[in-house]
Amino acid sequence: MGLISCLIPNITSAQCWQQKGTDLAGNDELENIGTSTCMSSDGMTVASGAPQYNNLAGRVVVHAWNGNAWIQKGTDLIGLTTFERFGTSVDISSDGNTLAIGARNNSDSATTSGAVRMYEWNDSVWQQKGSTIHGNLSGQGLGQFIDISDDGRVIAIGAPFRSTGAGTWETIGLVRTYHWNDTIDDWEQLGSDLTGIQEGDWFGNSVSLNGNGTVLAVGAYFSSVFGTYAGYARVFAFNNDDWQLHQTFEGADEESLGQDVDLTPDGHSLIIASGANNDDYLLAGKARIYHYDGIDYWNSRGEISGETSNCFLGQSVAINAAGDIIVVGGRSSANSPQWSDKGYMAAYSWLGGDQWQKIGEDIEGSVDNDLFGESVAISDDGNTIAGGAKQFDGNVSNVGLVRVYESCVASIKEKANHSFLFSPNPSSGIVETDLGEFYHSVTVTVKNSLGQIISKRTVSTQQLSVILPKNPGTYFIEVTTENGTSVQKVVKL
């Protein structure tokens, strides 16, 4: 059986992003949809929060891709009380069927103590799963930031404003984690509270869990422990029934390290943002990437800096599953006037060592003050990204929106006959396939996610083996015979 004959564009010319579907915009004035944004692992489900909807009651809207357009998945999820700011934070499980929503100003337990509600999709509607998780102190703001495990059974909740109650607004900050207990059919706290080091840390202003909920990263971007407003980030591992400190990343004076954090599903790659970093330009911002060696050390994999003053790069960050593609959000790109607050997001691909290369151009907001990119999300394969613009003006002001983009590489249709597939995929090193018949000339080209040629060879064979590059990531194997060309995407672990 031969390969299907079909011409394809050269991947090296496909370093760009194209919008997938139409804008996911709000309807009401000042609702600020896009304040929070998340997506499922495959990038086919997107949820966005509008915490100022309907007198600050807030709402969350979920959309699913049907192959041609974004359609709403279920009805709006709306805050239960005025001023609770439901949708301040939102996260979704890997399969897109479990949803966590924070309402930082909920006052059911105490004034603005905060709350989090979990929901599960039952094929027709979103149903609340378990009891509402409440803060316990006035002004605590539990639910300001949240993150859930891939299966939606573990949740980390940040409350950066108040932790122990030692002072009215001591702002040390805390993070609480919960897991789903099948026996009691409800949420149960997992381990002890995690708190900041000193007053003013705002510990818990950003949180991220790995895929199975056993590794936790927390940011404290307002802290002056290691320098004036230097900030810091910490990584914890769950061991012996509690969270154990694994690593502390220290910021420098006035860089606000820890403004946002994101872990890969395996917990071995981490991106940390410092939106006020001044190393290259005043308030240019920076994002640092680290990789765990599997023993005891986090190695630097380089950093991304804002390209001009007042970029504030790193207001939001996200990393794909392989840790080789990142997306960062900032206030003003190099293409916009400073302080325009149009907002933008940009994606980068890891080239090895500490080198990163931008994928395509910056994606900017429509007009000044949109604040596009203040929230960002990325799919596991890195081929789908989303950004929120909470101050976008539609028919009325500040309705907000979310835009989803797809890599031009991802839009190339795989042309292989379905019997021609490399396996295993993902792979730790070698993939193989049966071409169906013997070919005297088979040209095999391996390209990275930027379309750059990693290797190329010509062989005579029916059984084809390909050694993948050393570095983990997404690659494209292009196979050409006299019958045509086939391309398949593979993931190197």
Tab-separated table of C-alpha atoms in Angstrom:
chain	number	residue	atom	x	y	z
A	1	MET	CA	0.000	0.000	0.000
A	2	GLY	CA	1.604	3.290	-1.028
A	3	LEU	CA	1.423	6.732	0.504
A	4	ILE	CA	-1.282	9.119	-0.607
A	5	SER	CA	0.157	11.576	-3.104
A	6	CYS	CA	-0.341	15.177	-2.066
A	7	LEU	CA	1.706	18.355	-2.130
A	8	ILE	CA	2.106	20.253	1.133
A	9	PRO	CA	3.506	23.671	2.040
A	10	ASN	CA	7.021	23.777	3.463
A	11	ILE	CA	6.762	23.872	7.253
A	12	THR	CA	9.694	26.307	7.434
A	13	SER	CA	7.428	29.032	6.036
A	14	ALA	CA	4.626	28.279	8.504
A	15	GLN	CA	5.924	30.080	11.584
A	16	CYS	CA	2.767	31.986	12.390
A	17	TRP	CA	-0.507	31.980	14.321
A	18	GLN	CA	-3.970	32.193	12.858
A	19	GLN	CA	-7.152	32.881	14.805
A	20	LYS	CA	-9.276	29.802	15.376
A	21	GLY	CA	-12.938	30.713	15.144
A	22	THR	CA	-14.442	34.063	16.063
A	23	ASP	CA	-13.955	36.244	19.138
A	24	LEU	CA	-15.477	34.903	22.353
A	25	ALA	CA	-16.732	38.259	23.578
A	26	GLY	CA	-18.811	39.411	26.514
A	27	ASN	CA	-22.201	41.057	26.225
A	28	ASP	CA	-22.625	43.395	29.175
A	29	GLU	CA	-20.863	46.632	29.997
A	30	LEU	CA	-17.963	46.243	32.459
A	31	GLU	CA	-18.288	42.467	32.764
A	32	ASN	CA	-14.592	41.978	31.828
A	33	ILE	CA	-14.763	38.509	30.313
A	34	GLY	CA	-11.253	37.191	29.751
A	35	THR	CA	-10.072	38.224	33.213
A	36	SER	CA	-9.315	34.527	33.613
A	37	THR	CA	-8.808	32.017	30.789
A	38	CYS	CA	-8.052	28.300	30.629
A	39	MET	CA	-8.266	25.429	28.137
A	40	SER	CA	-8.382	21.647	28.087
A	41	SER	CA	-5.259	19.658	27.201
A	42	ASP	CA	-6.282	19.270	23.558
A	43	GLY	CA	-7.211	22.947	23.211
A	44	MET	CA	-10.759	22.044	22.179
A	45	THR	CA	-12.504	23.478	25.268
A	46	VAL	CA	-12.005	27.010	26.570
A	47	ALA	CA	-13.418	28.613	29.727
A	48	SER	CA	-13.331	32.313	30.553
A	49	GLY	CA	-14.294	34.324	33.609
A	50	ALA	CA	-16.135	37.669	33.855
A	51	PRO	CA	-15.997	38.572	37.559
A	52	GLN	CA	-17.693	41.968	37.175
A	53	TYR	CA	-20.801	40.632	35.439
A	54	ASN	CA	-24.157	41.700	36.902
A	55	ASN	CA	-23.066	43.923	39.788
A	56	LEU	CA	-19.923	41.871	40.442
A	57	ALA	CA	-21.823	38.603	40.856
A	58	GLY	CA	-19.657	37.284	38.028
A	59	ARG	CA	-20.017	34.515	35.489
A	60	VAL	CA	-18.007	31.895	33.581
A	61	VAL	CA	-18.656	30.795	30.001
A	62	VAL	CA	-17.364	27.534	28.489
A	63	HIS	CA	-16.978	26.983	24.731
A	64	ALA	CA	-16.129	23.800	22.807
A	65	TRP	CA	-14.798	23.496	19.250
A	66	ASN	CA	-17.114	21.493	16.998
A	67	GLY	CA	-14.725	21.284	14.054
A	68	ASN	CA	-15.854	24.541	12.481
A	69	ALA	CA	-16.730	27.002	15.243
A	70	TRP	CA	-16.828	27.610	18.978
A	71	ILE	CA	-20.174	26.645	20.497
A	72	GLN	CA	-21.177	27.241	24.089
A	73	LYS	CA	-20.946	24.172	26.301
A	74	GLY	CA	-23.848	24.394	28.721
A	75	THR	CA	-25.413	27.584	30.017
A	76	ASP	CA	-23.556	30.397	31.746
A	77	LEU	CA	-22.286	29.619	35.244
A	78	ILE	CA	-23.304	32.649	37.312
A	79	GLY	CA	-22.284	33.862	40.766
A	80	LEU	CA	-24.816	33.219	43.522
A	81	THR	CA	-24.502	36.537	45.342
A	82	THR	CA	-23.883	40.136	44.366
A	83	PHE	CA	-20.277	41.308	44.716
A	84	GLU	CA	-18.770	37.807	45.085
A	85	ARG	CA	-16.742	38.196	41.831
A	86	PHE	CA	-17.367	34.649	40.637
A	87	GLY	CA	-14.938	33.950	37.778
A	88	THR	CA	-12.010	35.822	39.303
A	89	SER	CA	-10.120	32.616	38.575
A	90	VAL	CA	-10.996	29.548	36.520
A	91	ASP	CA	-9.337	26.261	35.612
A	92	ILE	CA	-10.435	23.188	33.699
A	93	SER	CA	-9.419	19.523	33.748
A	94	SER	CA	-7.457	17.844	30.994
A	95	ASP	CA	-10.588	16.386	29.362
A	96	GLY	CA	-12.563	19.629	29.674
A	97	ASN	CA	-15.255	18.113	31.886
A	98	THR	CA	-14.340	19.374	35.368
A	99	LEU	CA	-14.289	23.066	36.159
A	100	ALA	CA	-13.029	25.056	39.157
A	101	ILE	CA	-14.171	28.644	39.678
A	102	GLY	CA	-12.994	31.130	42.281
A	103	ALA	CA	-15.154	33.861	43.843
A	104	ARG	CA	-12.667	35.860	45.865
A	105	ASN	CA	-15.192	38.280	47.403
A	106	ASN	CA	-17.737	35.700	48.532
A	107	SER	CA	-18.896	36.545	52.063
A	108	ASP	CA	-20.855	33.429	53.068
A	109	SER	CA	-18.311	32.482	55.722
A	110	ALA	CA	-16.955	35.932	56.592
A	111	THR	CA	-16.777	39.274	54.793
A	112	THR	CA	-14.867	38.760	51.511
A	113	SER	CA	-13.394	35.516	52.850
A	114	GLY	CA	-13.739	34.009	49.360
A	115	ALA	CA	-14.969	30.699	47.985
A	116	VAL	CA	-14.375	28.106	45.255
A	117	ARG	CA	-16.974	25.931	43.540
A	118	MET	CA	-16.234	22.837	41.472
A	119	TYR	CA	-18.428	21.670	38.581
A	120	GLU	CA	-18.697	18.507	36.512
A	121	TRP	CA	-20.144	18.097	33.014
A	122	ASN	CA	-22.849	15.413	32.835
A	123	ASP	CA	-23.254	15.482	29.032
A	124	SER	CA	-25.879	18.223	29.106
A	125	VAL	CA	-25.301	20.635	32.009
A	126	TRP	CA	-22.662	21.715	34.499
A	127	GLN	CA	-23.445	20.377	37.982
A	128	GLN	CA	-21.702	21.461	41.160
A	129	LYS	CA	-19.431	18.734	42.489
A	130	GLY	CA	-19.271	18.576	46.271
A	131	SER	CA	-19.615	21.398	48.748
A	132	THR	CA	-18.459	24.945	48.208
A	133	ILE	CA	-14.947	25.488	49.606
A	134	HIS	CA	-14.999	28.614	51.808
A	135	GLY	CA	-12.351	30.888	53.219
A	136	ASN	CA	-12.370	31.230	56.990
A	137	LEU	CA	-11.198	34.809	57.662
A	138	SER	CA	-12.559	38.208	56.775
A	139	GLY	CA	-10.674	39.692	53.842
A	140	GLN	CA	-8.931	36.420	53.002
A	141	GLY	CA	-9.946	36.342	49.345
A	142	LEU	CA	-9.725	32.549	48.979
A	143	GLY	CA	-10.031	31.722	45.291
A	144	GLN	CA	-8.085	34.686	43.944
A	145	PHE	CA	-5.978	32.082	42.114
A	146	ILE	CA	-6.645	28.379	41.516
A	147	ASP	CA	-5.252	25.403	39.639
A	148	ILE	CA	-6.451	21.800	39.366
A	149	SER	CA	-4.847	18.473	38.500
A	150	ASP	CA	-5.388	16.870	35.096
A	151	ASP	CA	-8.231	14.685	36.380
A	152	GLY	CA	-9.819	17.524	38.369
A	153	ARG	CA	-9.557	15.639	41.688
A	154	VAL	CA	-6.947	17.920	43.309
A	155	ILE	CA	-7.222	21.699	43.576
A	156	ALA	CA	-4.784	24.322	44.847
A	157	ILE	CA	-6.300	27.619	45.993
A	158	GLY	CA	-4.432	30.854	46.617
A	159	ALA	CA	-5.474	33.464	49.181
A	160	PRO	CA	-2.722	36.094	49.037
A	161	PHE	CA	-4.415	38.705	51.196
A	162	ARG	CA	-4.723	37.076	54.608
A	163	SER	CA	-3.710	33.807	56.216
A	164	THR	CA	-3.508	33.409	59.981
A	165	GLY	CA	-5.674	36.227	61.276
A	166	ALA	CA	-2.780	37.655	63.288
A	167	GLY	CA	-3.490	41.077	61.788
A	168	THR	CA	-6.371	42.718	59.996
A	169	TRP	CA	-4.563	42.639	56.640
A	170	GLU	CA	-1.255	40.932	57.297
A	171	THR	CA	-1.056	39.794	53.634
A	172	ILE	CA	1.383	36.972	54.317
A	173	GLY	CA	-0.825	34.874	52.086
A	174	LEU	CA	-1.630	31.185	52.003
A	175	VAL	CA	-2.363	28.259	49.715
A	176	ARG	CA	-4.747	25.422	50.582
A	177	THR	CA	-5.072	22.223	48.604
A	178	TYR	CA	-8.032	19.857	48.526
A	179	HIS	CA	-8.654	16.457	46.997
A	180	TRP	CA	-11.831	14.588	46.190
A	181	ASN	CA	-12.570	11.933	48.818
A	182	ASP	CA	-14.760	9.170	47.376
A	183	THR	CA	-15.651	7.899	50.838
A	184	ILE	CA	-17.225	11.121	52.068
A	185	ASP	CA	-18.203	12.169	48.538
A	186	ASP	CA	-16.805	15.653	49.083
A	187	TRP	CA	-13.699	17.803	49.092
A	188	GLU	CA	-11.157	17.252	51.871
A	189	GLN	CA	-8.092	19.355	52.662
A	190	LEU	CA	-4.878	17.773	51.427
A	191	GLY	CA	-1.979	18.498	53.752
A	192	SER	CA	-1.421	21.612	55.841
A	193	ASP	CA	-1.884	25.249	54.898
A	194	LEU	CA	1.152	26.701	53.118
A	195	THR	CA	1.930	30.290	54.102
A	196	GLY	CA	4.344	32.995	53.059
A	197	ILE	CA	7.536	33.934	54.880
A	198	GLN	CA	6.588	37.372	56.193
A	199	GLU	CA	3.931	40.054	56.120
A	200	GLY	CA	3.434	41.599	52.696
A	201	ASP	CA	4.491	38.512	50.684
A	202	TRP	CA	1.128	37.978	48.981
A	203	PHE	CA	2.045	34.293	48.901
A	204	GLY	CA	-0.472	32.487	46.713
A	205	ASN	CA	-0.846	35.265	44.137
A	206	SER	CA	-0.142	32.499	41.603
A	207	VAL	CA	-0.392	28.697	41.900
A	208	SER	CA	0.188	25.709	39.623
A	209	LEU	CA	-0.134	21.939	40.099
A	210	ASN	CA	1.464	19.209	38.048
A	211	GLY	CA	-0.743	16.669	36.299
A	212	ASN	CA	-1.354	14.302	39.209
A	213	GLY	CA	-1.478	16.992	41.888
A	214	THR	CA	1.688	15.955	43.772
A	215	VAL	CA	3.897	18.937	42.866
A	216	LEU	CA	2.866	22.525	43.574
A	217	ALA	CA	4.425	25.847	42.538
A	218	VAL	CA	3.457	29.059	44.330
A	219	GLY	CA	4.351	32.676	43.644
A	220	ALA	CA	4.770	35.547	46.119
A	221	TYR	CA	5.510	38.433	43.803
A	222	PHE	CA	5.052	41.289	46.307
A	223	SER	CA	7.545	39.930	48.841
A	224	SER	CA	10.575	41.878	50.085
A	225	VAL	CA	12.226	38.927	51.834
A	226	PHE	CA	15.068	38.681	49.294
A	227	GLY	CA	15.130	42.335	48.269
A	228	THR	CA	12.710	45.242	47.931
A	229	TYR	CA	9.658	43.822	46.152
A	230	ALA	CA	11.937	41.103	44.773
A	231	GLY	CA	9.329	38.398	45.013
A	232	TYR	CA	9.949	34.685	45.067
A	233	ALA	CA	8.471	31.369	43.949
A	234	ARG	CA	8.484	28.050	45.753
A	235	VAL	CA	8.021	24.442	44.658
A	236	PHE	CA	6.540	21.866	47.049
A	237	ALA	CA	6.203	18.090	46.725
A	238	PHE	CA	3.532	16.053	48.509
A	239	ASN	CA	5.280	13.434	50.627
A	240	ASN	CA	4.429	11.641	53.880
A	241	ASP	CA	0.915	13.081	53.903
A	242	ASP	CA	2.018	16.721	53.718
A	243	TRP	CA	3.634	19.318	51.480
A	244	GLN	CA	7.439	19.495	51.698
A	245	LEU	CA	9.427	22.486	50.464
A	246	HIS	CA	11.533	21.429	47.504
A	247	GLN	CA	12.976	24.631	46.038
A	248	THR	CA	12.889	28.420	46.480
A	249	PHE	CA	13.545	30.748	43.537
A	250	GLU	CA	14.586	34.220	44.714
A	251	GLY	CA	13.901	37.454	42.872
A	252	ALA	CA	16.047	40.589	42.715
A	253	ASP	CA	15.114	44.092	43.840
A	254	GLU	CA	11.818	45.319	42.389
A	255	GLU	CA	11.371	42.556	39.797
A	256	SER	CA	8.321	40.879	41.398
A	257	LEU	CA	9.342	37.297	40.682
A	258	GLY	CA	6.403	34.937	40.999
A	259	GLN	CA	3.784	37.139	39.366
A	260	ASP	CA	2.683	34.005	37.560
A	261	VAL	CA	3.867	30.374	37.552
A	262	ASP	CA	3.065	27.284	35.486
A	263	LEU	CA	4.228	23.664	35.738
A	264	THR	CA	4.236	20.970	33.072
A	265	PRO	CA	2.083	17.864	33.749
A	266	ASP	CA	5.142	15.826	34.790
A	267	GLY	CA	6.204	18.584	37.194
A	268	HIS	CA	9.697	18.717	35.701
A	269	SER	CA	9.497	22.034	33.832
A	270	LEU	CA	8.473	25.362	35.321
A	271	ILE	CA	8.027	28.907	34.051
A	272	ILE	CA	8.122	31.830	36.507
A	273	ALA	CA	7.208	35.391	35.562
A	274	SER	CA	8.540	38.683	36.905
A	275	GLY	CA	6.510	41.368	35.183
A	276	ALA	CA	8.430	44.309	36.691
A	277	ASN	CA	11.972	43.092	35.876
A	278	ASN	CA	14.335	45.905	34.826
A	279	ASP	CA	17.379	43.929	33.613
A	280	ASP	CA	17.106	44.952	29.962
A	281	TYR	CA	14.663	47.875	29.963
A	282	LEU	CA	12.673	49.682	32.609
A	283	LEU	CA	9.708	47.474	33.555
A	284	ALA	CA	10.328	45.274	30.516
A	285	GLY	CA	9.496	42.137	32.470
A	286	LYS	CA	10.926	38.650	32.204
A	287	ALA	CA	9.958	34.973	32.260
A	288	ARG	CA	12.404	32.337	33.511
A	289	ILE	CA	12.211	28.659	32.566
A	290	TYR	CA	13.606	25.808	34.666
A	291	HIS	CA	13.885	22.028	34.272
A	292	TYR	CA	14.202	19.527	37.121
A	293	ASP	CA	16.984	16.961	36.752
A	294	GLY	CA	14.922	14.273	38.471
A	295	ILE	CA	17.216	14.141	41.497
A	296	ASP	CA	17.582	17.405	43.402
A	297	TYR	CA	18.371	20.343	41.117
A	298	TRP	CA	16.415	22.764	38.927
A	299	ASN	CA	18.512	23.750	35.914
A	300	SER	CA	17.900	27.035	34.102
A	301	ARG	CA	16.616	26.676	30.555
A	302	GLY	CA	16.999	30.351	29.814
A	303	GLU	CA	14.721	33.348	30.014
A	304	ILE	CA	12.536	35.589	27.868
A	305	SER	CA	12.745	39.363	28.324
A	306	GLY	CA	10.450	42.177	27.274
A	307	GLU	CA	11.690	43.919	24.156
A	308	THR	CA	11.089	47.500	25.284
A	309	SER	CA	10.396	49.593	28.365
A	310	ASN	CA	7.040	49.135	30.095
A	311	CYS	CA	6.356	45.821	28.367
A	312	PHE	CA	5.525	44.164	31.696
A	313	LEU	CA	6.169	40.810	29.983
A	314	GLY	CA	5.145	38.015	32.288
A	315	GLN	CA	1.841	39.306	33.573
A	316	SER	CA	0.691	35.832	32.599
A	317	VAL	CA	2.555	32.740	31.409
A	318	ALA	CA	1.809	29.168	30.331
A	319	ILE	CA	3.933	26.189	29.258
A	320	ASN	CA	3.036	23.164	27.139
A	321	ALA	CA	3.284	19.554	28.292
A	322	ALA	CA	6.753	18.894	26.851
A	323	GLY	CA	8.119	22.139	28.293
A	324	ASP	CA	9.405	23.294	24.919
A	325	ILE	CA	6.772	25.893	23.967
A	326	ILE	CA	5.688	28.791	26.166
A	327	VAL	CA	3.275	31.678	25.828
A	328	VAL	CA	3.695	34.952	27.716
A	329	GLY	CA	1.448	37.971	28.080
A	330	GLY	CA	2.398	41.613	28.544
A	331	ARG	CA	0.950	45.114	28.462
A	332	SER	CA	2.791	46.739	25.537
A	333	SER	CA	4.740	45.009	22.783
A	334	ALA	CA	7.682	46.556	20.942
A	335	ASN	CA	5.217	47.439	18.169
A	336	SER	CA	2.976	49.586	20.389
A	337	PRO	CA	3.499	52.928	22.120
A	338	GLN	CA	4.595	52.615	25.727
A	339	TRP	CA	1.764	52.604	28.260
A	340	SER	CA	-0.742	51.960	25.472
A	341	ASP	CA	-1.968	48.942	27.449
A	342	LYS	CA	-3.147	47.402	24.185
A	343	GLY	CA	-1.683	44.188	25.528
A	344	TYR	CA	-0.129	41.292	23.670
A	345	MET	CA	0.949	37.680	23.901
A	346	ALA	CA	3.881	35.913	22.282
A	347	ALA	CA	4.936	32.273	21.963
A	348	TYR	CA	8.460	30.866	22.020
A	349	SER	CA	9.981	27.500	21.161
A	350	TRP	CA	12.943	25.968	22.983
A	351	LEU	CA	15.972	25.340	20.759
A	352	GLY	CA	18.058	23.558	23.385
A	353	GLY	CA	20.352	24.791	26.159
A	354	ASP	CA	19.099	28.217	27.226
A	355	GLN	CA	17.997	29.339	23.762
A	356	TRP	CA	14.431	30.255	22.821
A	357	GLN	CA	13.044	31.522	19.524
A	358	LYS	CA	9.847	33.461	19.007
A	359	ILE	CA	7.160	31.641	17.007
A	360	GLY	CA	5.636	34.079	14.551
A	361	GLU	CA	4.859	37.655	15.529
A	362	ASP	CA	3.441	39.182	18.699
A	363	ILE	CA	-0.346	38.880	18.882
A	364	GLU	CA	-1.695	42.240	20.013
A	365	GLY	CA	-4.948	43.601	21.328
A	366	SER	CA	-7.226	45.512	18.991
A	367	VAL	CA	-6.898	48.987	20.503
A	368	ASP	CA	-5.288	50.795	23.430
A	369	ASN	CA	-6.372	49.699	26.907
A	370	ASP	CA	-7.628	46.261	25.789
A	371	LEU	CA	-5.130	44.562	28.144
A	372	PHE	CA	-4.983	41.581	25.807
A	373	GLY	CA	-2.764	38.833	27.216
A	374	GLU	CA	-3.445	39.561	30.864
A	375	SER	CA	-4.604	35.934	30.918
A	376	VAL	CA	-3.155	33.250	28.616
A	377	ALA	CA	-3.508	29.498	28.096
A	378	ILE	CA	-1.821	26.815	25.986
A	379	SER	CA	-2.703	23.287	24.871
A	380	ASP	CA	-0.522	20.318	25.787
A	381	ASP	CA	1.014	20.101	22.311
A	382	GLY	CA	1.630	23.846	22.187
A	383	ASN	CA	-0.256	24.279	18.932
A	384	THR	CA	-3.224	26.158	20.407
A	385	ILE	CA	-2.999	29.284	22.558
A	386	ALA	CA	-5.574	31.698	23.944
A	387	GLY	CA	-5.476	35.188	25.387
A	388	GLY	CA	-7.981	37.293	27.298
A	389	ALA	CA	-8.587	41.031	26.815
A	390	LYS	CA	-10.725	41.983	29.775
A	391	GLN	CA	-11.091	45.659	28.801
A	392	PHE	CA	-12.056	45.110	25.164
A	393	ASP	CA	-14.922	47.378	24.132
A	394	GLY	CA	-17.711	45.781	22.115
A	395	ASN	CA	-21.041	47.531	21.668
A	396	VAL	CA	-20.479	48.833	25.199
A	397	SER	CA	-17.293	49.365	27.200
A	398	ASN	CA	-15.218	46.655	28.849
A	399	VAL	CA	-17.238	43.635	27.764
A	400	GLY	CA	-13.957	41.782	27.327
A	401	LEU	CA	-13.118	38.870	25.040
A	402	VAL	CA	-11.006	35.760	24.529
A	403	ARG	CA	-9.268	34.937	21.254
A	404	VAL	CA	-7.949	31.474	20.405
A	405	TYR	CA	-5.113	30.934	17.915
A	406	GLU	CA	-3.769	27.860	16.164
A	407	SER	CA	-0.232	27.338	14.929
A	408	CYS	CA	0.076	27.384	11.155
A	409	VAL	CA	2.144	24.205	11.520
A	410	ALA	CA	-0.760	22.526	13.276
A	411	SER	CA	-3.123	23.576	10.499
A	412	ILE	CA	-1.206	21.488	7.963
A	413	LYS	CA	-3.314	18.384	7.375
A	414	GLU	CA	-1.564	15.087	7.979
A	415	LYS	CA	-1.798	13.163	4.747
A	416	ALA	CA	-0.664	9.713	5.756
A	417	ASN	CA	-2.828	6.725	5.010
A	418	HIS	CA	-4.294	5.657	8.350
A	419	SER	CA	-2.298	2.399	8.217
A	420	PHE	CA	0.913	4.443	8.084
A	421	LEU	CA	1.541	5.678	11.615
A	422	PHE	CA	4.703	5.985	13.658
A	423	SER	CA	4.602	4.372	17.085
A	424	PRO	CA	4.962	4.579	19.967
A	425	ASN	CA	3.724	8.146	20.038
A	426	PRO	CA	4.678	9.790	22.376
A	427	SER	CA	8.090	8.124	22.392
A	428	SER	CA	11.203	8.220	24.557
A	429	GLY	CA	13.573	7.842	21.620
A	430	ILE	CA	12.718	5.689	18.569
A	431	VAL	CA	9.528	5.471	16.504
A	432	GLU	CA	8.781	2.862	13.857
A	433	THR	CA	6.301	2.162	11.072
A	434	ASP	CA	5.562	-0.280	8.276
A	435	LEU	CA	5.272	1.491	4.924
A	436	GLY	CA	3.141	-1.333	3.554
A	437	GLU	CA	5.540	-2.189	0.725
A	438	PHE	CA	9.236	-1.942	-0.124
A	439	TYR	CA	10.452	1.396	-1.482
A	440	HIS	CA	13.840	1.861	-3.192
A	441	SER	CA	13.975	5.529	-2.208
A	442	VAL	CA	12.456	6.832	1.024
A	443	THR	CA	13.481	10.324	2.169
A	444	VAL	CA	12.898	10.940	5.885
A	445	THR	CA	13.061	14.488	7.251
A	446	VAL	CA	12.604	15.393	10.903
A	447	LYS	CA	11.611	18.993	11.686
A	448	ASN	CA	11.003	20.805	14.956
A	449	SER	CA	7.939	22.874	15.817
A	450	LEU	CA	9.485	25.910	14.087
A	451	GLY	CA	9.843	23.984	10.823
A	452	GLN	CA	13.627	23.791	11.115
A	453	ILE	CA	15.234	20.635	9.680
A	454	ILE	CA	16.813	18.522	12.428
A	455	SER	CA	17.810	15.539	10.286
A	456	LYS	CA	17.356	14.200	6.749
A	457	ARG	CA	18.269	10.899	5.115
A	458	THR	CA	17.328	8.638	2.178
A	459	VAL	CA	16.999	4.867	2.564
A	460	SER	CA	15.622	1.771	0.817
A	461	THR	CA	13.179	-0.009	3.127
A	462	GLN	CA	9.708	-1.138	4.086
A	463	GLN	CA	10.234	-1.138	7.863
A	464	LEU	CA	11.169	2.405	8.810
A	465	SER	CA	12.755	3.434	12.123
A	466	VAL	CA	13.446	7.041	13.113
A	467	ILE	CA	15.616	8.153	16.008
A	468	LEU	CA	14.074	11.272	17.503
A	469	PRO	CA	16.201	14.240	18.650
A	470	LYS	CA	17.605	14.201	22.173
A	471	ASN	CA	15.550	17.137	23.432
A	472	PRO	CA	11.913	16.530	24.454
A	473	GLY	CA	9.313	18.304	22.342
A	474	THR	CA	7.012	18.168	19.342
A	475	TYR	CA	8.475	17.077	16.001
A	476	PHE	CA	7.199	16.446	12.472
A	477	ILE	CA	8.394	13.422	10.487
A	478	GLU	CA	8.098	13.946	6.742
A	479	VAL	CA	8.353	10.805	4.599
A	480	THR	CA	8.637	11.090	0.795
A	481	THR	CA	8.474	8.238	-1.715
A	482	GLU	CA	7.648	8.034	-5.416
A	483	ASN	CA	3.978	7.869	-4.351
A	484	GLY	CA	3.959	11.162	-2.490
A	485	THR	CA	4.700	12.829	0.840
A	486	SER	CA	3.312	12.132	4.294
A	487	VAL	CA	3.741	14.132	7.494
A	488	GLN	CA	3.071	12.935	11.028
A	489	LYS	CA	3.436	14.809	14.300
A	490	VAL	CA	5.206	12.917	17.094
A	491	VAL	CA	6.042	13.858	20.670
A	492	LYS	CA	9.464	13.111	22.180
A	493	LEU	CA	9.268	12.555	25.939
